[in-house]
Amino acid sequence: MELISLGVKSIFIENMVFAYFLGMCSYLAVSKKVSTAFGLGLAVIFVLAFTVPVNWILNEYVLTEGALAKWIPASLGDFSTVNLSFLQFIMFIATIAAMVQLVEMFIEKFSPALYGSLGIFLPLIAVNCAILGSSLFMAQRSYTIAEATVFGFSSGIGFFLAIIAIAAIREKMKYSQVPDGLKGLGITMLLTGLMGIAFMSFLGISI
Amino acid sequence: MAETLEKEITKKKSEALLSKRRKKFVLDPLNDDNPITIQVLGICSALAVTTQLKPTLVMAMSVTFVMIFSSLFTSLLRNLIPTRVRIIVQLAIIASFVILVNEVLHAYAYDVYKQLSVFVGLIITNCIVMGRLEAFAMGNKPYDSVLDAFGSAMGYSWIIIAVAFFRELLGSGKLFGFEIFSAIGWSSFPTNGLMVSPVGAFIILGLIIWVQRSKSGYVEQH
């Protein structure tokens, strides 16, 4: 039950885009058409659902203080005071880059059709703030492995919803008269603000 | 042909420290080619940290530091980095400087460090840093790259400071934590909670983009 609540919270209330501004770059750049936005959204769900648990394992068994002592036998030396948490950023970003590569190879092998639609977006995702941000949030909030998995997956869904919605609105916006200076980025920011207000109405919901 | 090229190269060597060409690197990103409002890069952190001026200023300084030094080092190493793995190498360079910034903030400015939380780490994935390394530092000399990085960082900084100025002023009636409206005797100033929330950031940035683009005359094509 708590997991479902966490899931709902990360999809709607603490939405990656509207509450934390994560993944804004690709959100703005790839939201001109619904079909491409759909592809990117799916790829983000995929990668988030994989990288957050993997980074959880790394964080728990390599990075935090005394983590190495959990699996290195004491006969090899005393690792209980080793604290590698300053390496967090570089480890997380390396994992993400490697996982993106792995997921790409995996999809290419087992589902060429999916690869055709996701392929070009996967490399882009390595530098998407939403992915690194989720891993950092996961470490900061000290989730368990189950929570981390749910958090990763539902954050991905939250991003997916946001990018699909804005892409649909932007497709319609083509037929509207927008002032010159507001065209493109400006109007998209204002629209995102209005969508953010809509998402704020989920505030306080808990299951 | 080869001779004239050689002449040009020797001419460049004796170029003034701040020649016209180099001034362009610094001044262009401030307005005409602003990384946030024109190139649409680095929006994530631009919005997340801007509820108050103080963390925004720290963020701007951190980004400037990371950009200048990662540009310098990428540019120094540009002939040694194999093109196939350049993204990973760039990420590693950026991440090293971000770790440095993070540790310094952790040690000397703990309250700001708490406020910025994960967003210091997210400088790694800030597209401005990556974009300048990829587009400029990989193909230019160290000094030029540093100037270019400085220009882009300043372009980024002034936008986020402007956003933070309006958000803190309208959202909580303060500037750098100083109660500006009660100081001028208008203590009943109605603060706007929306400005402190993420929604305010989107709207303020949208409006700043509008003003900035109408001034510089840039129109986005569909």
Tab-separated table of C-alpha atoms in Angstrom:
chain	number	residue	atom	x	y	z
A	1	MET	CA	0.000	0.000	0.000
A	2	GLU	CA	2.784	2.382	0.858
A	3	LEU	CA	4.419	1.529	-2.440
A	4	ILE	CA	1.254	2.435	-4.357
A	5	SER	CA	1.077	5.673	-2.446
A	6	LEU	CA	4.707	6.432	-3.334
A	7	GLY	CA	3.941	5.597	-6.953
A	8	VAL	CA	0.969	7.961	-7.125
A	9	LYS	CA	2.974	10.623	-5.358
A	10	SER	CA	5.855	10.473	-7.800
A	11	ILE	CA	3.604	10.412	-10.856
A	12	PHE	CA	1.253	13.256	-9.997
A	13	ILE	CA	2.174	15.254	-6.928
A	14	GLU	CA	5.944	15.350	-7.161
A	15	ASN	CA	6.008	15.159	-10.919
A	16	MET	CA	9.578	15.304	-12.270
A	17	VAL	CA	8.812	18.124	-14.671
A	18	PHE	CA	6.277	20.243	-12.798
A	19	ALA	CA	7.621	20.032	-9.260
A	20	TYR	CA	11.378	19.631	-9.741
A	21	PHE	CA	11.982	20.937	-13.276
A	22	LEU	CA	13.970	17.825	-14.093
A	23	GLY	CA	14.363	16.772	-17.695
A	24	MET	CA	13.257	20.185	-18.937
A	25	CYS	CA	15.824	20.221	-21.735
A	26	SER	CA	14.476	17.201	-23.557
A	27	TYR	CA	10.946	18.108	-22.472
A	28	LEU	CA	11.252	21.367	-24.410
A	29	ALA	CA	13.345	20.077	-27.290
A	30	VAL	CA	11.461	16.899	-28.207
A	31	SER	CA	7.869	17.991	-27.622
A	32	LYS	CA	7.054	19.358	-31.051
A	33	LYS	CA	5.281	16.192	-32.206
A	34	VAL	CA	3.282	13.657	-30.188
A	35	SER	CA	4.844	10.648	-31.910
A	36	THR	CA	8.439	11.606	-31.053
A	37	ALA	CA	7.420	12.682	-27.552
A	38	PHE	CA	5.850	9.246	-27.100
A	39	GLY	CA	9.104	7.568	-28.082
A	40	LEU	CA	11.210	9.676	-25.749
A	41	GLY	CA	8.747	9.190	-22.896
A	42	LEU	CA	8.872	5.401	-23.273
A	43	ALA	CA	12.660	5.447	-23.381
A	44	VAL	CA	12.776	7.522	-20.201
A	45	ILE	CA	10.462	5.071	-18.372
A	46	PHE	CA	12.673	2.196	-19.514
A	47	VAL	CA	15.941	3.754	-18.454
A	48	LEU	CA	14.637	5.131	-15.150
A	49	ALA	CA	13.154	1.794	-14.128
A	50	PHE	CA	16.568	0.170	-14.670
A	51	THR	CA	19.023	2.792	-13.472
A	52	VAL	CA	17.449	3.765	-10.146
A	53	PRO	CA	17.587	0.214	-8.671
A	54	VAL	CA	21.091	-0.336	-10.066
A	55	ASN	CA	22.282	2.902	-8.531
A	56	TRP	CA	20.569	1.901	-5.293
A	57	ILE	CA	22.655	-1.272	-5.199
A	58	LEU	CA	25.826	0.685	-5.931
A	59	ASN	CA	25.020	3.250	-3.305
A	60	GLU	CA	24.186	0.620	-0.681
A	61	TYR	CA	27.117	-1.737	-1.314
A	62	VAL	CA	29.921	0.525	-2.528
A	63	LEU	CA	29.448	4.193	-1.787
A	64	THR	CA	28.050	4.813	1.685
A	65	GLU	CA	30.159	4.663	4.802
A	66	GLY	CA	30.912	1.074	5.799
A	67	ALA	CA	29.213	-0.302	2.664
A	68	LEU	CA	32.299	-2.145	1.466
A	69	ALA	CA	32.553	-4.006	4.783
A	70	LYS	CA	29.197	-5.669	4.014
A	71	TRP	CA	30.669	-7.957	1.385
A	72	ILE	CA	34.455	-7.809	1.649
A	73	PRO	CA	35.580	-10.396	4.219
A	74	ALA	CA	37.219	-8.904	7.273
A	75	SER	CA	40.355	-10.927	6.617
A	76	LEU	CA	41.178	-8.612	3.713
A	77	GLY	CA	41.250	-5.571	5.944
A	78	ASP	CA	38.976	-3.219	7.797
A	79	PHE	CA	36.642	-1.435	5.374
A	80	SER	CA	34.040	-0.328	7.895
A	81	THR	CA	35.289	3.261	7.999
A	82	VAL	CA	35.685	3.739	4.255
A	83	ASN	CA	33.316	6.414	2.986
A	84	LEU	CA	33.224	6.797	-0.786
A	85	SER	CA	30.128	8.977	-0.981
A	86	PHE	CA	32.087	11.822	-2.604
A	87	LEU	CA	32.312	9.571	-5.661
A	88	GLN	CA	28.509	9.448	-5.885
A	89	PHE	CA	28.109	11.829	-8.823
A	90	ILE	CA	30.740	10.260	-11.004
A	91	MET	CA	29.574	6.696	-10.211
A	92	PHE	CA	25.934	7.502	-10.895
A	93	ILE	CA	26.613	9.234	-14.187
A	94	ALA	CA	28.882	6.385	-15.301
A	95	THR	CA	26.213	3.824	-14.394
A	96	ILE	CA	23.606	5.775	-16.280
A	97	ALA	CA	25.765	6.049	-19.386
A	98	ALA	CA	26.561	2.330	-19.220
A	99	MET	CA	22.953	1.312	-18.536
A	100	VAL	CA	21.688	3.398	-21.426
A	101	GLN	CA	24.144	1.595	-23.666
A	102	LEU	CA	23.053	-1.799	-22.286
A	103	VAL	CA	19.349	-1.075	-22.598
A	104	GLU	CA	19.972	0.060	-26.157
A	105	MET	CA	21.757	-3.176	-27.043
A	106	PHE	CA	19.108	-5.239	-25.280
A	107	ILE	CA	16.222	-3.609	-27.125
A	108	GLU	CA	18.055	-3.855	-30.435
A	109	LYS	CA	18.481	-7.596	-29.943
A	110	PHE	CA	15.029	-8.532	-28.691
A	111	SER	CA	12.686	-6.010	-30.222
A	112	PRO	CA	13.917	-4.395	-33.415
A	113	ALA	CA	10.525	-2.695	-33.866
A	114	LEU	CA	10.772	-0.947	-30.505
A	115	TYR	CA	14.404	-0.124	-31.267
A	116	GLY	CA	13.313	1.566	-34.459
A	117	SER	CA	11.086	3.955	-32.552
A	118	LEU	CA	13.253	4.442	-29.424
A	119	GLY	CA	16.714	4.083	-30.900
A	120	ILE	CA	17.601	7.677	-31.564
A	121	PHE	CA	16.397	8.851	-28.154
A	122	LEU	CA	18.394	6.485	-25.990
A	123	PRO	CA	21.804	8.196	-26.312
A	124	LEU	CA	20.104	11.538	-25.618
A	125	ILE	CA	18.837	10.213	-22.332
A	126	ALA	CA	22.283	9.736	-20.802
A	127	VAL	CA	22.439	13.471	-20.202
A	128	ASN	CA	18.796	13.911	-19.212
A	129	CYS	CA	18.624	15.541	-15.780
A	130	ALA	CA	15.561	13.494	-14.839
A	131	ILE	CA	17.604	10.295	-14.782
A	132	LEU	CA	20.500	11.573	-12.675
A	133	GLY	CA	18.068	13.590	-10.559
A	134	SER	CA	15.986	10.524	-9.660
A	135	SER	CA	19.085	8.619	-8.631
A	136	LEU	CA	20.236	11.516	-6.453
A	137	PHE	CA	16.787	11.881	-4.877
A	138	MET	CA	16.740	8.141	-4.238
A	139	ALA	CA	20.068	8.366	-2.406
A	140	GLN	CA	19.060	11.486	-0.497
A	141	ARG	CA	15.728	10.096	0.727
A	142	SER	CA	17.246	6.703	1.675
A	143	TYR	CA	14.617	4.547	-0.003
A	144	THR	CA	14.612	0.745	0.227
A	145	ILE	CA	15.211	-1.266	-2.944
A	146	ALA	CA	11.470	-1.810	-3.518
A	147	GLU	CA	10.737	1.865	-3.008
A	148	ALA	CA	13.621	2.825	-5.295
A	149	THR	CA	12.242	0.627	-8.092
A	150	VAL	CA	8.723	1.993	-7.729
A	151	PHE	CA	10.079	5.529	-7.517
A	152	GLY	CA	12.152	5.119	-10.675
A	153	PHE	CA	9.342	3.582	-12.668
A	154	SER	CA	6.642	6.026	-11.621
A	155	SER	CA	8.902	9.057	-12.070
A	156	GLY	CA	9.325	7.838	-15.620
A	157	ILE	CA	5.554	7.651	-16.041
A	158	GLY	CA	5.229	11.166	-14.666
A	159	PHE	CA	7.707	12.467	-17.240
A	160	PHE	CA	5.924	10.475	-19.964
A	161	LEU	CA	2.549	12.050	-19.098
A	162	ALA	CA	4.017	15.531	-19.005
A	163	ILE	CA	5.802	15.313	-22.344
A	164	ILE	CA	2.819	13.732	-24.131
A	165	ALA	CA	0.477	16.402	-22.804
A	166	ILE	CA	2.708	19.333	-23.807
A	167	ALA	CA	3.356	17.798	-27.239
A	168	ALA	CA	-0.377	17.479	-27.865
A	169	ILE	CA	-0.921	21.098	-26.853
A	170	ARG	CA	1.995	22.305	-28.986
A	171	GLU	CA	0.594	20.524	-32.030
A	172	LYS	CA	-2.608	22.519	-31.618
A	173	MET	CA	-0.646	25.718	-30.917
A	174	LYS	CA	0.558	25.749	-34.512
A	175	TYR	CA	-2.842	27.077	-35.545
A	176	SER	CA	-2.889	29.876	-32.986
A	177	GLN	CA	-1.735	33.450	-33.322
A	178	VAL	CA	1.127	33.780	-30.888
A	179	PRO	CA	3.074	37.060	-30.529
A	180	ASP	CA	6.483	36.851	-32.238
A	181	GLY	CA	8.613	36.967	-29.095
A	182	LEU	CA	6.528	34.328	-27.356
A	183	LYS	CA	6.664	31.813	-30.210
A	184	GLY	CA	8.210	28.470	-29.362
A	185	LEU	CA	9.969	28.537	-26.008
A	186	GLY	CA	8.075	31.419	-24.410
A	187	ILE	CA	4.586	30.101	-24.936
A	188	THR	CA	5.711	26.606	-23.973
A	189	MET	CA	6.978	27.893	-20.630
A	190	LEU	CA	3.674	29.651	-19.948
A	191	LEU	CA	1.737	26.520	-20.936
A	192	THR	CA	3.914	24.433	-18.656
A	193	GLY	CA	3.106	26.848	-15.858
A	194	LEU	CA	-0.625	26.408	-16.468
A	195	MET	CA	-0.237	22.620	-16.591
A	196	GLY	CA	1.706	22.863	-13.347
A	197	ILE	CA	-1.295	24.574	-11.744
A	198	ALA	CA	-3.464	21.680	-12.933
A	199	PHE	CA	-1.052	19.162	-11.439
A	200	MET	CA	-0.989	21.144	-8.177
A	201	SER	CA	-4.595	20.134	-7.647
A	202	PHE	CA	-3.364	16.621	-6.851
A	203	LEU	CA	-1.619	18.050	-3.792
A	204	GLY	CA	-2.567	16.288	-0.600
A	205	ILE	CA	-3.819	13.088	-2.190
A	206	SER	CA	-2.622	9.980	-0.417
A	207	ILE	CA	-3.805	6.413	-0.659
B	1	MET	CA	46.714	29.602	-50.531
B	2	ALA	CA	48.795	27.787	-47.966
B	3	GLU	CA	50.919	30.860	-47.497
B	4	THR	CA	48.009	33.147	-46.777
B	5	LEU	CA	46.658	30.590	-44.342
B	6	GLU	CA	49.963	30.478	-42.585
B	7	LYS	CA	50.083	34.237	-42.452
B	8	GLU	CA	46.653	34.281	-40.896
B	9	ILE	CA	47.713	31.813	-38.255
B	10	THR	CA	50.779	33.836	-37.328
B	11	LYS	CA	48.622	36.935	-37.236
B	12	LYS	CA	46.242	35.249	-34.828
B	13	LYS	CA	49.083	34.446	-32.490
B	14	SER	CA	49.813	38.098	-31.910
B	15	GLU	CA	46.134	38.886	-31.386
B	16	ALA	CA	45.252	41.248	-28.567
B	17	LEU	CA	44.176	39.657	-25.301
B	18	LEU	CA	40.671	41.040	-25.768
B	19	SER	CA	40.363	41.542	-29.502
B	20	LYS	CA	37.051	42.173	-31.236
B	21	ARG	CA	36.675	38.492	-32.095
B	22	ARG	CA	37.239	37.480	-28.483
B	23	LYS	CA	34.922	40.127	-27.083
B	24	LYS	CA	32.253	38.536	-29.223
B	25	PHE	CA	32.681	35.229	-27.352
B	26	VAL	CA	31.909	36.969	-24.093
B	27	LEU	CA	29.257	39.437	-25.208
B	28	ASP	CA	27.200	37.332	-27.621
B	29	PRO	CA	25.794	34.880	-25.059
B	30	LEU	CA	24.686	37.755	-22.852
B	31	ASN	CA	21.923	38.786	-25.189
B	32	ASP	CA	21.801	37.792	-28.868
B	33	ASP	CA	22.776	34.190	-28.312
B	34	ASN	CA	21.714	33.669	-24.714
B	35	PRO	CA	22.037	30.020	-23.654
B	36	ILE	CA	18.702	29.966	-21.824
B	37	THR	CA	16.367	32.191	-23.788
B	38	ILE	CA	17.662	31.592	-27.313
B	39	GLN	CA	19.433	28.246	-27.304
B	40	VAL	CA	17.037	26.637	-24.778
B	41	LEU	CA	19.749	24.949	-22.726
B	42	GLY	CA	20.111	24.462	-19.000
B	43	ILE	CA	16.524	25.227	-18.103
B	44	CYS	CA	16.349	22.550	-15.381
B	45	SER	CA	18.573	24.208	-12.841
B	46	ALA	CA	17.551	27.673	-13.976
B	47	LEU	CA	14.146	27.125	-12.440
B	48	ALA	CA	14.713	24.837	-9.507
B	49	VAL	CA	17.031	27.002	-7.438
B	50	THR	CA	15.500	30.400	-8.081
B	51	THR	CA	13.062	30.791	-5.177
B	52	GLN	CA	15.586	32.996	-3.357
B	53	LEU	CA	18.473	35.144	-4.504
B	54	LYS	CA	21.162	33.711	-2.248
B	55	PRO	CA	21.141	30.082	-3.446
B	56	THR	CA	20.720	31.390	-6.990
B	57	LEU	CA	23.878	33.444	-6.690
B	58	VAL	CA	25.757	30.438	-5.326
B	59	MET	CA	24.405	28.307	-8.163
B	60	ALA	CA	25.474	30.901	-10.748
B	61	MET	CA	28.980	31.003	-9.284
B	62	SER	CA	29.201	27.213	-9.188
B	63	VAL	CA	28.130	26.882	-12.804
B	64	THR	CA	30.610	29.583	-13.837
B	65	PHE	CA	33.418	27.788	-12.024
B	66	VAL	CA	32.547	24.391	-13.474
B	67	MET	CA	32.154	25.781	-16.984
B	68	ILE	CA	35.423	27.713	-17.032
B	69	PHE	CA	37.537	24.896	-15.667
B	70	SER	CA	35.955	22.058	-17.602
B	71	SER	CA	36.282	24.127	-20.795
B	72	LEU	CA	39.923	24.817	-20.006
B	73	PHE	CA	40.743	21.183	-19.380
B	74	THR	CA	38.717	19.833	-22.296
B	75	SER	CA	40.442	22.322	-24.542
B	76	LEU	CA	43.874	21.343	-23.238
B	77	LEU	CA	43.091	17.670	-23.761
B	78	ARG	CA	41.180	18.117	-27.027
B	79	ASN	CA	43.833	16.475	-29.218
B	80	LEU	CA	44.169	13.507	-26.884
B	81	ILE	CA	40.491	12.640	-26.459
B	82	PRO	CA	39.364	9.908	-28.872
B	83	THR	CA	36.206	11.117	-30.643
B	84	ARG	CA	34.291	7.903	-29.981
B	85	VAL	CA	34.408	8.178	-26.211
B	86	ARG	CA	34.423	11.959	-25.953
B	87	ILE	CA	31.019	12.199	-24.251
B	88	ILE	CA	32.148	9.984	-21.374
B	89	VAL	CA	35.449	11.859	-21.062
B	90	GLN	CA	33.616	15.190	-21.000
B	91	LEU	CA	31.186	13.881	-18.413
B	92	ALA	CA	34.093	12.698	-16.268
B	93	ILE	CA	35.805	16.097	-16.480
B	94	ILE	CA	32.592	17.941	-15.602
B	95	ALA	CA	31.757	15.510	-12.795
B	96	SER	CA	35.181	16.000	-11.201
B	97	PHE	CA	34.689	19.757	-10.966
B	98	VAL	CA	31.115	19.369	-9.751
B	99	ILE	CA	32.362	17.071	-6.979
B	100	LEU	CA	34.885	19.767	-6.057
B	101	VAL	CA	32.153	22.419	-5.879
B	102	ASN	CA	29.912	20.086	-3.912
B	103	GLU	CA	32.579	19.328	-1.312
B	104	VAL	CA	33.485	23.010	-0.930
B	105	LEU	CA	29.838	23.980	-0.418
B	106	HIS	CA	29.378	21.093	2.005
B	107	ALA	CA	32.312	22.321	4.070
B	108	TYR	CA	31.921	26.100	3.980
B	109	ALA	CA	28.269	26.901	3.171
B	110	TYR	CA	26.227	24.130	4.704
B	111	ASP	CA	22.847	25.915	4.729
B	112	VAL	CA	23.081	26.785	1.031
B	113	TYR	CA	24.273	23.245	0.338
B	114	LYS	CA	21.113	21.926	2.043
B	115	GLN	CA	18.915	24.296	0.036
B	116	LEU	CA	20.447	23.383	-3.298
B	117	SER	CA	20.356	19.651	-2.423
B	118	VAL	CA	20.535	17.548	-5.583
B	119	PHE	CA	20.767	20.495	-7.931
B	120	VAL	CA	24.502	20.935	-7.419
B	121	GLY	CA	24.935	17.375	-8.686
B	122	LEU	CA	22.682	18.168	-11.600
B	123	ILE	CA	25.203	20.691	-12.942
B	124	ILE	CA	26.760	17.554	-14.486
B	125	THR	CA	23.784	17.149	-16.771
B	126	ASN	CA	23.356	20.882	-17.333
B	127	CYS	CA	23.189	21.059	-21.097
B	128	ILE	CA	24.987	24.425	-21.226
B	129	VAL	CA	28.225	22.959	-19.882
B	130	MET	CA	28.046	19.907	-22.099
B	131	GLY	CA	26.946	21.966	-25.090
B	132	ARG	CA	29.838	24.433	-24.872
B	133	LEU	CA	32.389	21.649	-24.406
B	134	GLU	CA	31.045	19.789	-27.388
B	135	ALA	CA	30.540	22.789	-29.646
B	136	PHE	CA	33.479	24.967	-28.705
B	137	ALA	CA	36.140	23.650	-26.346
B	138	MET	CA	36.695	20.471	-28.388
B	139	GLY	CA	37.890	22.541	-31.344
B	140	ASN	CA	39.458	25.699	-29.963
B	141	LYS	CA	42.469	26.923	-28.031
B	142	PRO	CA	42.325	27.052	-24.209
B	143	TYR	CA	42.173	30.826	-23.825
B	144	ASP	CA	39.354	31.232	-26.348
B	145	SER	CA	37.456	28.357	-24.738
B	146	VAL	CA	37.723	29.946	-21.309
B	147	LEU	CA	36.372	33.235	-22.680
B	148	ASP	CA	33.539	31.429	-24.427
B	149	ALA	CA	32.679	29.477	-21.273
B	150	PHE	CA	32.773	32.678	-19.225
B	151	GLY	CA	30.415	34.400	-21.660
B	152	SER	CA	27.895	31.563	-21.657
B	153	ALA	CA	28.067	31.276	-17.884
B	154	MET	CA	27.360	34.989	-17.545
B	155	GLY	CA	24.453	34.718	-19.975
B	156	TYR	CA	23.058	31.906	-17.839
B	157	SER	CA	23.742	33.762	-14.590
B	158	TRP	CA	21.971	36.973	-15.416
B	159	ILE	CA	18.829	35.148	-16.492
B	160	ILE	CA	18.596	33.017	-13.344
B	161	ILE	CA	19.367	36.019	-11.125
B	162	ALA	CA	16.604	37.968	-12.871
B	163	VAL	CA	14.146	35.095	-12.351
B	164	ALA	CA	15.149	34.807	-8.689
B	165	PHE	CA	14.840	38.573	-8.182
B	166	PHE	CA	11.197	38.584	-9.253
B	167	ARG	CA	10.330	35.326	-7.515
B	168	GLU	CA	11.762	36.373	-4.172
B	169	LEU	CA	10.434	39.936	-4.422
B	170	LEU	CA	6.876	38.981	-5.376
B	171	GLY	CA	6.778	35.624	-3.624
B	172	SER	CA	8.014	36.587	-0.188
B	173	GLY	CA	8.560	40.366	-0.366
B	174	LYS	CA	12.260	39.986	0.328
B	175	LEU	CA	15.598	40.435	-1.414
B	176	PHE	CA	18.498	38.369	-0.066
B	177	GLY	CA	16.264	37.709	2.944
B	178	PHE	CA	15.845	41.451	3.605
B	179	GLU	CA	12.202	42.493	4.071
B	180	ILE	CA	12.142	45.122	1.373
B	181	PHE	CA	8.480	46.101	1.503
B	182	SER	CA	8.231	46.548	5.258
B	183	ALA	CA	11.446	48.582	5.088
B	184	ILE	CA	9.801	51.147	2.816
B	185	GLY	CA	6.728	51.184	5.034
B	186	TRP	CA	4.430	49.038	2.912
B	187	SER	CA	4.046	46.165	5.321
B	188	SER	CA	0.658	45.130	3.935
B	189	PHE	CA	2.243	44.124	0.596
B	190	PRO	CA	0.341	41.039	-0.573
B	191	THR	CA	2.903	38.314	-1.213
B	192	ASN	CA	2.027	35.876	-3.952
B	193	GLY	CA	2.423	32.229	-2.982
B	194	LEU	CA	2.258	31.151	-6.608
B	195	MET	CA	5.634	32.794	-7.242
B	196	VAL	CA	7.356	30.584	-4.700
B	197	SER	CA	5.811	27.459	-6.197
B	198	PRO	CA	7.278	25.896	-9.356
B	199	VAL	CA	4.456	27.387	-11.425
B	200	GLY	CA	5.715	30.913	-10.719
B	201	ALA	CA	9.112	29.975	-12.119
B	202	PHE	CA	7.637	28.825	-15.414
B	203	ILE	CA	5.553	31.963	-15.784
B	204	ILE	CA	8.344	34.390	-14.824
B	205	LEU	CA	10.807	32.695	-17.155
B	206	GLY	CA	8.205	32.669	-19.929
B	207	LEU	CA	7.730	36.416	-19.524
B	208	ILE	CA	11.478	37.105	-19.356
B	209	ILE	CA	11.920	35.119	-22.560
B	210	TRP	CA	9.185	37.189	-24.174
B	211	VAL	CA	10.792	40.509	-23.201
B	212	GLN	CA	14.295	39.349	-24.107
B	213	ARG	CA	13.271	37.946	-27.474
B	214	SER	CA	11.207	40.956	-28.461
B	215	LYS	CA	14.226	43.135	-27.677
B	216	SER	CA	16.731	41.036	-29.589
B	217	GLY	CA	14.229	40.426	-32.369
B	218	TYR	CA	14.662	36.661	-32.375
B	219	VAL	CA	11.680	34.695	-33.703
B	220	GLU	CA	11.500	30.924	-33.441
B	221	GLN	CA	10.404	29.167	-36.608
B	222	HIS	CA	8.109	26.178	-36.424
